Tab-separated table of C-alpha atoms in Angstrom:
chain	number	residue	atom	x	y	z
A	22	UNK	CA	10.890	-1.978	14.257
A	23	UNK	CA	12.052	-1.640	17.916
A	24	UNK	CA	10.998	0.868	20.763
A	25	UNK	CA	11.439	4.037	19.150
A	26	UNK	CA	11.188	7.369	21.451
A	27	UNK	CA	11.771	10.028	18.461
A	28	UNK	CA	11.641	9.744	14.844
A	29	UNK	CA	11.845	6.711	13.569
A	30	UNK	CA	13.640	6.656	10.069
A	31	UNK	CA	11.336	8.089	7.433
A	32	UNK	CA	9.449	5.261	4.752
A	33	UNK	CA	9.603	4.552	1.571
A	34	UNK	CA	6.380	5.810	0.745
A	35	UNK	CA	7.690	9.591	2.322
A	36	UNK	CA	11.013	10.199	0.697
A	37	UNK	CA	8.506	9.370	-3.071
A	38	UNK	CA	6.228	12.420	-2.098
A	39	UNK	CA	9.086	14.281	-1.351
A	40	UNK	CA	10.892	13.491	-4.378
A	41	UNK	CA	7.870	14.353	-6.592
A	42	UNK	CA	6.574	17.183	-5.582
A	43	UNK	CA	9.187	19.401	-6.612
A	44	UNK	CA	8.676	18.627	-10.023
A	45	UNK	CA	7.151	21.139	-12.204
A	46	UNK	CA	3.664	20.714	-14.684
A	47	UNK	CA	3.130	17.199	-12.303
A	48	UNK	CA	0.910	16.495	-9.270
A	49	UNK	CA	1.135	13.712	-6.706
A	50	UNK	CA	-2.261	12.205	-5.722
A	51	UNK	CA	-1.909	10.513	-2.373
A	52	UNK	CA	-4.505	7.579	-2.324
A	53	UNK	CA	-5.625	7.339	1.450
A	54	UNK	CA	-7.253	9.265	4.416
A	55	UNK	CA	-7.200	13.123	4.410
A	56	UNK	CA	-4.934	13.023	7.658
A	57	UNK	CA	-2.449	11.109	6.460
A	58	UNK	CA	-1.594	13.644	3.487
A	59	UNK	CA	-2.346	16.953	6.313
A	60	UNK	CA	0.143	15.941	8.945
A	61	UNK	CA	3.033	14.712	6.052
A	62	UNK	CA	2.371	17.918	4.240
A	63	UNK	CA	3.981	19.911	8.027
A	64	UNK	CA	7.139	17.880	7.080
A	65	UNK	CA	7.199	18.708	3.457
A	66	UNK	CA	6.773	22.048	3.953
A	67	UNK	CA	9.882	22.175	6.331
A	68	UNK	CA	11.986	20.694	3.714
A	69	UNK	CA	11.800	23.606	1.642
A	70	UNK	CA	8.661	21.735	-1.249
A	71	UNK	CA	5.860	24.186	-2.024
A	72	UNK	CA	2.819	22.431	-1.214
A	73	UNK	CA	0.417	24.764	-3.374
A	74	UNK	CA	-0.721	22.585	-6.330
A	75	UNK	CA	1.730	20.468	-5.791
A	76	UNK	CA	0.034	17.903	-3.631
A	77	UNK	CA	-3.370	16.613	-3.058
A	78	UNK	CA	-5.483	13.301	-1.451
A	79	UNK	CA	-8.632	11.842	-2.666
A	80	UNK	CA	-9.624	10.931	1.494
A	81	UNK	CA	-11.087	7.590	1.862
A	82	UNK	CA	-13.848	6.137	3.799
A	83	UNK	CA	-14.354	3.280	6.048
A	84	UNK	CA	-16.575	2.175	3.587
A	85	UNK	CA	-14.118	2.462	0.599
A	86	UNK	CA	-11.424	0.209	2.622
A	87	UNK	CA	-13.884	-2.364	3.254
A	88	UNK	CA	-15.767	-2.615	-0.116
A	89	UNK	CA	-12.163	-1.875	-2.103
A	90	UNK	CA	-14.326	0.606	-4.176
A	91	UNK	CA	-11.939	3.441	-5.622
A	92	UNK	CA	-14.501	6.113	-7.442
A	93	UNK	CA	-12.899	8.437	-5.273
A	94	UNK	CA	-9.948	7.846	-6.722
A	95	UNK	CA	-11.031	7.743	-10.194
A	96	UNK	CA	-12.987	10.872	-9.744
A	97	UNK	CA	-10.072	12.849	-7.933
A	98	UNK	CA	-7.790	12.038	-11.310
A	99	UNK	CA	-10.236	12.997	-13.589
A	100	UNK	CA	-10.933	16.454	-11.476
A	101	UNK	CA	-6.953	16.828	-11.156
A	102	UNK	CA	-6.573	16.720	-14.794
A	103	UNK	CA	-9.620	19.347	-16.189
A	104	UNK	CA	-8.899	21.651	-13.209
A	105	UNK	CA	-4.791	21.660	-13.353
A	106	UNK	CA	-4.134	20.179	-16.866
A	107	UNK	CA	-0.778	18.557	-15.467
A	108	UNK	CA	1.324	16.563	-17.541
A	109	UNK	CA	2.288	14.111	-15.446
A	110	UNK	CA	-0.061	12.569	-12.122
A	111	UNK	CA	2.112	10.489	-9.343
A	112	UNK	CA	-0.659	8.251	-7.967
A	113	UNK	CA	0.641	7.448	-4.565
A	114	UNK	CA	-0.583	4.267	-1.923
A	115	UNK	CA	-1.133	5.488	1.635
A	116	UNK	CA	-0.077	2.717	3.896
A	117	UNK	CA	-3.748	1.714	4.495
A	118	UNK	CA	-4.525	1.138	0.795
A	119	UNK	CA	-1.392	-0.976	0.383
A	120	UNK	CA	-2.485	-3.137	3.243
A	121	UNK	CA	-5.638	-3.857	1.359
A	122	UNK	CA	-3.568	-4.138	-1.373
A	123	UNK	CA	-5.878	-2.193	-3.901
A	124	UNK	CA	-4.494	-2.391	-7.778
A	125	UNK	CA	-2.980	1.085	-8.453
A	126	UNK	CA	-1.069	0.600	-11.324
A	127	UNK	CA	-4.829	-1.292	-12.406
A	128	UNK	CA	-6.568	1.855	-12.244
A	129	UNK	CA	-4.009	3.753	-13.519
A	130	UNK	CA	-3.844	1.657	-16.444
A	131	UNK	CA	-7.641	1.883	-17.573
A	132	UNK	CA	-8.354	5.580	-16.515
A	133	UNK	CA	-5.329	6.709	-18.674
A	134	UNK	CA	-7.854	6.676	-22.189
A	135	UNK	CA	-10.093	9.119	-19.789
A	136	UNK	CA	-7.453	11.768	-19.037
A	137	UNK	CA	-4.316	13.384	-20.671
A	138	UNK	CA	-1.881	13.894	-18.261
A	139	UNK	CA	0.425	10.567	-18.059
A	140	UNK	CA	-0.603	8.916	-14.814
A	141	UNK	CA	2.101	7.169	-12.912
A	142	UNK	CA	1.820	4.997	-9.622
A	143	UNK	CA	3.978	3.712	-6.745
A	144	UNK	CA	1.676	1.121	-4.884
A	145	UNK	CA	4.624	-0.027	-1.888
A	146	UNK	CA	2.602	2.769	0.784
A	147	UNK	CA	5.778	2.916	2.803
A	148	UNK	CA	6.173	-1.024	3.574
A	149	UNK	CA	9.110	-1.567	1.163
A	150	UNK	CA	11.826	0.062	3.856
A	151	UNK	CA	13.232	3.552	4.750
A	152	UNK	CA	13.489	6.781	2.655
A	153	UNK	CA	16.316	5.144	0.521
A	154	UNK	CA	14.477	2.817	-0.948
A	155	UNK	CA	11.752	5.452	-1.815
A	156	UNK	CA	14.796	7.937	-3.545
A	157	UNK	CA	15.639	4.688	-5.572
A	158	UNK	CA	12.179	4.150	-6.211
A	159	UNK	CA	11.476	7.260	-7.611
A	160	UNK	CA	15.185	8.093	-9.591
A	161	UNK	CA	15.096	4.849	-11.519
A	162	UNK	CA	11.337	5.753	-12.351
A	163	UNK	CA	12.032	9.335	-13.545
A	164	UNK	CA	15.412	7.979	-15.605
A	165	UNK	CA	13.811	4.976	-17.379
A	166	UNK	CA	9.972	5.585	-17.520
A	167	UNK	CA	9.864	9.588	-17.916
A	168	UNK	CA	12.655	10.524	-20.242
A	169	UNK	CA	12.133	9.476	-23.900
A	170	UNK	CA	13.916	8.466	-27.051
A	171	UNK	CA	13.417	11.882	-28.408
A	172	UNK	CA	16.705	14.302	-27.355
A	173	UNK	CA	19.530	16.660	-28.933
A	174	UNK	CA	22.589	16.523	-27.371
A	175	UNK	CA	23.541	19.671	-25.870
A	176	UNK	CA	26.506	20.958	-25.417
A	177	UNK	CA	28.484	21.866	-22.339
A	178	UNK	CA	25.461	20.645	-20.250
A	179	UNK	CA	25.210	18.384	-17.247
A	180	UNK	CA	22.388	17.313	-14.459
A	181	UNK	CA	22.975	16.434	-11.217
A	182	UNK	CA	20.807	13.034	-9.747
A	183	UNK	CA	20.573	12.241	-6.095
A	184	UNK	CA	19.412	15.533	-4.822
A	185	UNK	CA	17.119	14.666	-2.093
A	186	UNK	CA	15.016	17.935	-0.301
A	187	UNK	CA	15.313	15.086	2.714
A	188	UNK	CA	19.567	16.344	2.717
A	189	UNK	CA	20.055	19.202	5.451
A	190	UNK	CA	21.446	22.138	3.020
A	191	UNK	CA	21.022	20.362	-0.280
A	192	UNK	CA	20.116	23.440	-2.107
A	193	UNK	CA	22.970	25.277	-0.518
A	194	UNK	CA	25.050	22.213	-1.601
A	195	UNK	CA	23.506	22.168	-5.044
A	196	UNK	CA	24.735	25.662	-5.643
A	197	UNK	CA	28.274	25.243	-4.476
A	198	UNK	CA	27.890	22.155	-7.286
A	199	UNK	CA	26.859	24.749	-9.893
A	200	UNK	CA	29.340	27.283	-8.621
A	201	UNK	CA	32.043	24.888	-9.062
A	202	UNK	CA	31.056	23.530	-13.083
A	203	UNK	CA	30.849	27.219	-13.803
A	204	UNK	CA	33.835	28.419	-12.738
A	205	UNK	CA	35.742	25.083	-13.718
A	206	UNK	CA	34.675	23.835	-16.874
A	207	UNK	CA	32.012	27.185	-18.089
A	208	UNK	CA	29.326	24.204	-17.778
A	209	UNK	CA	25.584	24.918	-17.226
A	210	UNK	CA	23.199	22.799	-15.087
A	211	UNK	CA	20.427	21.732	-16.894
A	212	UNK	CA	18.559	19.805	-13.821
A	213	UNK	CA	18.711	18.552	-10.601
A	214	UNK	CA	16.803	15.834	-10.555
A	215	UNK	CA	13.934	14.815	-7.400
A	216	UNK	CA	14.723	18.694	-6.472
A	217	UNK	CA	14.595	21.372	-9.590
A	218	UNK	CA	13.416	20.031	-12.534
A	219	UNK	CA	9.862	19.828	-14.617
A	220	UNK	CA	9.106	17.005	-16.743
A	221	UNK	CA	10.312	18.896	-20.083
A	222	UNK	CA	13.579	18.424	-18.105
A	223	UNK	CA	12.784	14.934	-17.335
A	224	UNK	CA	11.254	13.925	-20.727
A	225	UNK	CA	14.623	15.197	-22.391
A	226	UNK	CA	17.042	13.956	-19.642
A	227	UNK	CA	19.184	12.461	-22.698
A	228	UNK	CA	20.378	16.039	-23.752
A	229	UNK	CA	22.751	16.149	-21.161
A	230	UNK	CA	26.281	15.426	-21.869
A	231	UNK	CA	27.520	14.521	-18.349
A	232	UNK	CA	25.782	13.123	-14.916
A	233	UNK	CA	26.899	13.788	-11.652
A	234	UNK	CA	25.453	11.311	-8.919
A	235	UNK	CA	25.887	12.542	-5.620
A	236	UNK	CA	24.351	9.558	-3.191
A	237	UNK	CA	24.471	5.436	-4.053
A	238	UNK	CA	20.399	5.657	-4.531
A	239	UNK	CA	20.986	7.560	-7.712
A	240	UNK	CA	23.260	5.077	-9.309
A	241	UNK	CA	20.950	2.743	-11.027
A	242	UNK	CA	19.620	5.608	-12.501
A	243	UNK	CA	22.666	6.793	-13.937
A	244	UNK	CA	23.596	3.674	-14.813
A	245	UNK	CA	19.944	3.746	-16.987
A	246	UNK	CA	20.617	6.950	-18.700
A	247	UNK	CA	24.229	5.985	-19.422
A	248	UNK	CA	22.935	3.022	-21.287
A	249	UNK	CA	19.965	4.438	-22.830
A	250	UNK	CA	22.377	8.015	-24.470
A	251	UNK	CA	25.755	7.167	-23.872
A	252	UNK	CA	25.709	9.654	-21.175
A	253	UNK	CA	28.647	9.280	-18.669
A	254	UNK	CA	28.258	10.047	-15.363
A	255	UNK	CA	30.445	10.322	-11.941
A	256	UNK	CA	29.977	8.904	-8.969
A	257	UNK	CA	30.564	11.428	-5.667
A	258	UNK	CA	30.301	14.695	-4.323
A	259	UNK	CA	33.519	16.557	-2.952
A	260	UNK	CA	34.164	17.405	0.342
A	261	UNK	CA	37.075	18.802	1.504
A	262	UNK	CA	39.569	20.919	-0.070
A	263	UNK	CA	41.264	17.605	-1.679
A	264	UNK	CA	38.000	15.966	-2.109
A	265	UNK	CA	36.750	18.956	-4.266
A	266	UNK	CA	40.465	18.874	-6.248
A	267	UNK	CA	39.829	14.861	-6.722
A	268	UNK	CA	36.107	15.558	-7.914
A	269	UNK	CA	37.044	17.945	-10.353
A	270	UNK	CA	40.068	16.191	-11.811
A	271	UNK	CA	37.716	13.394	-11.939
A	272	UNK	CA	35.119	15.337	-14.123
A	273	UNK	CA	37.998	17.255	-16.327
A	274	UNK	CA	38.904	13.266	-17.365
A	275	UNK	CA	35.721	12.126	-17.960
A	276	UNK	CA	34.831	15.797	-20.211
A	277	UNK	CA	38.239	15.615	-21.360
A	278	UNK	CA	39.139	19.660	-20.538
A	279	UNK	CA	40.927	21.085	-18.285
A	280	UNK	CA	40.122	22.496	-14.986
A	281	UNK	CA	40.440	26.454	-14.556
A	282	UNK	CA	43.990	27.277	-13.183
A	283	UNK	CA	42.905	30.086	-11.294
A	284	UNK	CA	40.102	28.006	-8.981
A	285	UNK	CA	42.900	25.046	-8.521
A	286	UNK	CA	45.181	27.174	-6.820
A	287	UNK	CA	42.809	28.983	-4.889
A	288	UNK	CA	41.569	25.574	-2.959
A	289	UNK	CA	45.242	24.529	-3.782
A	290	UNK	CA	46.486	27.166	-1.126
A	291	UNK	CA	43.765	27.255	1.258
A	292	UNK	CA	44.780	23.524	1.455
A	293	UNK	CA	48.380	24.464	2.335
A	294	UNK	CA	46.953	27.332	5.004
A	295	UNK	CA	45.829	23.934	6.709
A	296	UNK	CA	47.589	24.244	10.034
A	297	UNK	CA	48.947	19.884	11.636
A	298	UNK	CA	46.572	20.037	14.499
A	299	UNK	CA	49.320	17.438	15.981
A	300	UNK	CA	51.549	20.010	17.235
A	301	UNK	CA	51.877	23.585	18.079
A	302	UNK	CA	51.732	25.456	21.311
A	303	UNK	CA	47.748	25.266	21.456
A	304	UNK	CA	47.785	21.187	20.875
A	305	UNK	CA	49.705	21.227	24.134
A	306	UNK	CA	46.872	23.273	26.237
A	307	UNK	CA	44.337	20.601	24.956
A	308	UNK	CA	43.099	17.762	27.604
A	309	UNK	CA	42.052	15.633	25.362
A	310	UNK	CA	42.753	14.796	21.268
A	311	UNK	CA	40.426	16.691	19.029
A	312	UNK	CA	37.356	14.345	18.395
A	313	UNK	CA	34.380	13.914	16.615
A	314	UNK	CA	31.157	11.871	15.643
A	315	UNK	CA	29.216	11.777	12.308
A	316	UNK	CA	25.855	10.769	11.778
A	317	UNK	CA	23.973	11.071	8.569
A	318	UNK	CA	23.005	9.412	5.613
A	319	UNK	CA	25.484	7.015	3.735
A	320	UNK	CA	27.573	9.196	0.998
A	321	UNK	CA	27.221	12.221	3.391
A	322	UNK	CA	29.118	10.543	6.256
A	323	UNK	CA	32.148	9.275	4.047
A	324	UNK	CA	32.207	13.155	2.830
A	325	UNK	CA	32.121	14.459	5.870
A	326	UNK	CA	34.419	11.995	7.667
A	327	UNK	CA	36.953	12.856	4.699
A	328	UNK	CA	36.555	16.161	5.571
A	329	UNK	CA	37.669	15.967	8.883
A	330	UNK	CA	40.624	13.764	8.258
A	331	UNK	CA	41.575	16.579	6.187
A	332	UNK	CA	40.819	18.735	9.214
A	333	UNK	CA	43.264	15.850	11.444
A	334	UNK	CA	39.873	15.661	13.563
A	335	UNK	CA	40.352	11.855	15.014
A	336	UNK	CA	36.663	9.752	14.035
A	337	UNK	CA	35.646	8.314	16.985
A	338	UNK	CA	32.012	6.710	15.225
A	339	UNK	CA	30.283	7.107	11.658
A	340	UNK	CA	26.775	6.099	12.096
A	341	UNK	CA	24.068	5.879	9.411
A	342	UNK	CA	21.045	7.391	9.633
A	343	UNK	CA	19.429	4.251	7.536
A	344	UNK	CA	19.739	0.284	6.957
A	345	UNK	CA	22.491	-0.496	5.135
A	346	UNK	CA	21.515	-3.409	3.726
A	347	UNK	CA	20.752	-1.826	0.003
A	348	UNK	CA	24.297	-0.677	0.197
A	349	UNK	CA	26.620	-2.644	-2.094
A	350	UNK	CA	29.925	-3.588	0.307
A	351	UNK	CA	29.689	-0.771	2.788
A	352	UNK	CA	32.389	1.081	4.469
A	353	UNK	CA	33.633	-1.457	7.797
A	354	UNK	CA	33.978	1.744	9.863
A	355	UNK	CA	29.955	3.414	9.421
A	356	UNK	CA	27.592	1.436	11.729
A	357	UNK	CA	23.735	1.345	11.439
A	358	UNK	CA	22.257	1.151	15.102
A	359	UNK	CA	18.613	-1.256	14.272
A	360	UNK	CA	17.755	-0.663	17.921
A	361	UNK	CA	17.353	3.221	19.027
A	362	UNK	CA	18.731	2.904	22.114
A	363	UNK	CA	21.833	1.876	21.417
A	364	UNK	CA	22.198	4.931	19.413
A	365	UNK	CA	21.069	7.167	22.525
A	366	UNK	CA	23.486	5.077	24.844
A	367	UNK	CA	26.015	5.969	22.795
A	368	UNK	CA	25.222	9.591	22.520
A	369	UNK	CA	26.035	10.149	26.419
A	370	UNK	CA	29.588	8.847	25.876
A	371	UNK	CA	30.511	11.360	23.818
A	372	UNK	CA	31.908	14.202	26.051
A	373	UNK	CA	34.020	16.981	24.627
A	374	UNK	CA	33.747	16.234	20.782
A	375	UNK	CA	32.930	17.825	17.830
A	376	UNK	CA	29.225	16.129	16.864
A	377	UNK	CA	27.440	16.407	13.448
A	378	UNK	CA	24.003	14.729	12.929
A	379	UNK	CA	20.681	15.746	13.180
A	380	UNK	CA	18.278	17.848	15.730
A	381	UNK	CA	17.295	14.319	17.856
A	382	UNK	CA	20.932	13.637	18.289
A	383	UNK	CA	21.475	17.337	19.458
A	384	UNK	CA	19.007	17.156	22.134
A	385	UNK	CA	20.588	13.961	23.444
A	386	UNK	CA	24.503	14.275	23.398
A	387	UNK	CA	26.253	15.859	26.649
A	388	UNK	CA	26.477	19.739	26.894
A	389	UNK	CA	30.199	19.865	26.624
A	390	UNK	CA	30.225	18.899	22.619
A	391	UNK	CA	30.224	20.916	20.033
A	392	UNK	CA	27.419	20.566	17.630
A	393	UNK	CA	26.755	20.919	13.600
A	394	UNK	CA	23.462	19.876	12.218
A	395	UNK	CA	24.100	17.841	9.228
A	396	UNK	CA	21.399	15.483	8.259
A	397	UNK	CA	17.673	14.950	8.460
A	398	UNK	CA	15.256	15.461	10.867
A	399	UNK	CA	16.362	18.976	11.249
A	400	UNK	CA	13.394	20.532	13.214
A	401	UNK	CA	13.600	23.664	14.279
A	402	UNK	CA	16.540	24.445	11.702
A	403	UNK	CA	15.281	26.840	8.870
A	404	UNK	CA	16.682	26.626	5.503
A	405	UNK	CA	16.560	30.025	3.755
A	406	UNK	CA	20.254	30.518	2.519
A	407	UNK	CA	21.090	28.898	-0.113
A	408	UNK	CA	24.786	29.613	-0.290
A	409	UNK	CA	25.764	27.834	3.024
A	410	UNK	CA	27.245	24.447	1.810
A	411	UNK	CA	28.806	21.664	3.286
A	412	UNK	CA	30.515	20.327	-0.165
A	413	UNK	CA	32.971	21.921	-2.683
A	414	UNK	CA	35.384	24.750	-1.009
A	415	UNK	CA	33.192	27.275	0.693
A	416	UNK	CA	31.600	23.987	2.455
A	417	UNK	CA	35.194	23.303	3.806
A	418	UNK	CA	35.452	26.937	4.283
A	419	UNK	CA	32.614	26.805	6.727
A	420	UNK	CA	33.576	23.634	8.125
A	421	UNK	CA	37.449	25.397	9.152
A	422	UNK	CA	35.321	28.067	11.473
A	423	UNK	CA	33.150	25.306	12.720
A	424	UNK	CA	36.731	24.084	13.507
A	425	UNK	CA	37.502	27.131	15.402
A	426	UNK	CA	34.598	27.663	17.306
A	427	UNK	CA	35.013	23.619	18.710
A	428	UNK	CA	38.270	24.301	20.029
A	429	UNK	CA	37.013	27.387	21.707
């Protein structure tokens, strides 16, 4: 990794603790020094994760790294499971013990005839690459090793995957997802999985009779459940008054019913109140074109950018907030920026736009832009709404004033 000045991207070994924790009747054990787990628990705790119970270390000593002796660890499981009675116990590698490459999965494997919760590790300790490869970590886990054989179909049911507490807004977004099944199709979310679920959720994640994958680190796991129970599953999450109309068409041919009239032309006619920013009287007092920049992660930059096509907002750069390289055939037009500074040199270029990204890029862009925060980190930018979306129609909704407020 280069220079970096702010945050760097987060690991691997972050976005599995973050994907765990919310899980209900399981507890992640982080294997590894006591300040490791204090100062990561500050971040999880501003993504919206209750840390009570949820989360808990075994602390390590400089005589544990040397001698690779882990009776702290086997005495922290056994202690976990009396005290809690959990069903499930993530056993997590702090980057230290997976640079002395101690056998998790080993331990795991012989304590599991002294406890009854299910013990489960991830050994990579944050070496593997950024927080996307921890999400696909963790989703293909939950979908292949955590559901079982045993399910009943049930009807009218669906779960969304690729829900990560790491998205800005996610619950808000979630809900507008919910919102939108309900009034479409009368469907009922069952789970979100990595975000609201327990493992009686995750154990019968077969029930379901539809997925919806919202980011490209959930697809595998889709892909595993849809071969496992049949389940089908789509790809996307809509943004934009036609992107929500194109989701929901999509979904009505997959379920094969149709989508409520009265919510169709509702977004139908807000998309006809969409005023050609091209012309009109106030086009002419503009100096320059309407503008903008997107950065954030990889599915919610294509959203977004769709979005403000929709808005005829000209792109002037997509950039992802993470490598690229796990994405099959990427878009030509988002860029990932390796080196940091190139990303801050081309923050100060971007006079008089319309920027969305996260709270780093907000302290660095020029004072004349306009700015939305959009993706993670998001310090200093509370979460306590949940009905503020970026997706589905009231997220366009918001998006029109954020509109306004630009050209003013």
């Amino acid at each position: 990794m280069s220079l970096c000045r702010f945050y760097p991207p987060a690991s691997d070994r972050m976005a599995i603790i973050w994907s765990l924790m919310p899980i209900q009747n399981a507890i992640v054990l982080e294997y590894g020094p006591a300040g490791t787990t204090h100062f990561g628990g500050g971040l999880y705790s501003s993504l919206g994760i209750r840390l009570s119970q949820s989360l808990f270390t075994t602390h390590i000593s400089e005589d544990d790294v040397i001698m690779g002796d882990v009776t702290r660890l086997e005495k922290a499981i056994v202690e976990i499971d009396e005290t809690y009675e959990p069903k499930v116990i993530f056993v997590v590698a702090s980057a230290v013990i997976a640079v002395i490459g101690t056998d998790i999965k080993g331990v795991c494997r012989y304590m599991q005839e002294k406890v009854n919760a299910k013990l489960v590790a991830f050994e990579d300790g944050g070496f593997r690459g950024d927080y996307t490869y921890g999400l696909r970590a963790v989703y293909k886990l939950l979908a292949k090793q955590i559901a079982k054989d045993c399910y009943k179909k049930e009807e009218k049911t669906y779960q969304i995957i690729g829900a990560s507490a790491g998205s800005y807004r996610i619950r808000s977004d979630v809900w507008e997802l919910q919102q939108l099944m309900s009034e479409a199709f009368d469907w009922k979310c069952r789970m979100v999985m990595g975000l609201e679920s327990d493992i009686e959720d995750l154990e019968t994640a077969g029930a379901a009779r539809l997925n919806l994958i919202i980011r490209n680190e959930a697809l595998e796991a889709g892909n595993s459940l849809k071969d496992r129970f049949g389940t089908p599953f789509v790809y996307g999450a809509p943004y934009g008054y036609q992107g929500t109309i194109d989701w929901l068409k999509q979904i009505s041919a997959v379920i094969g019913e149709p989508i409520n009239e009265e919510l169709l032309a509702r977004i139908e006619e807000k998309q006809a109140d969409l005023m050609p920013m091209g012309g009109g009287p106030m086009a002419s007092m503009r100096r320059k074109p309407a503008q903008a920049t997107i950065q954030a992660d990889y599915d919610t930059l294509l959203g977004l950018a769709s979005a403000m096509r929709e808005l005829d907002i000209e792109l002037t750069a997509l950039i992802c907030s993470h490598s690229l390289k796990a994405i099959e055939s990427p878009n030509a037009d988002v860029t990932y920026y390796a080196k940091e500074k190139d990303r801050l040199d081309l923050y100060q270029t971007l006079h008089g736009q319309w920027v969305l990204g996260d709270s780093v890029m907000e302290s660095c862009v020029p004072q004349d832009t306009y700015f939305t925060c959009v993706s993670f980190p998001f310090s200093g930018k509370p979460q306590i709404a949940h009905h503020l979306p970026f997706m589905g129609e009231k997220g366009m909704d918001y998006l029109r004033e954020c509109k306004e407020l630009y050209f003013d």
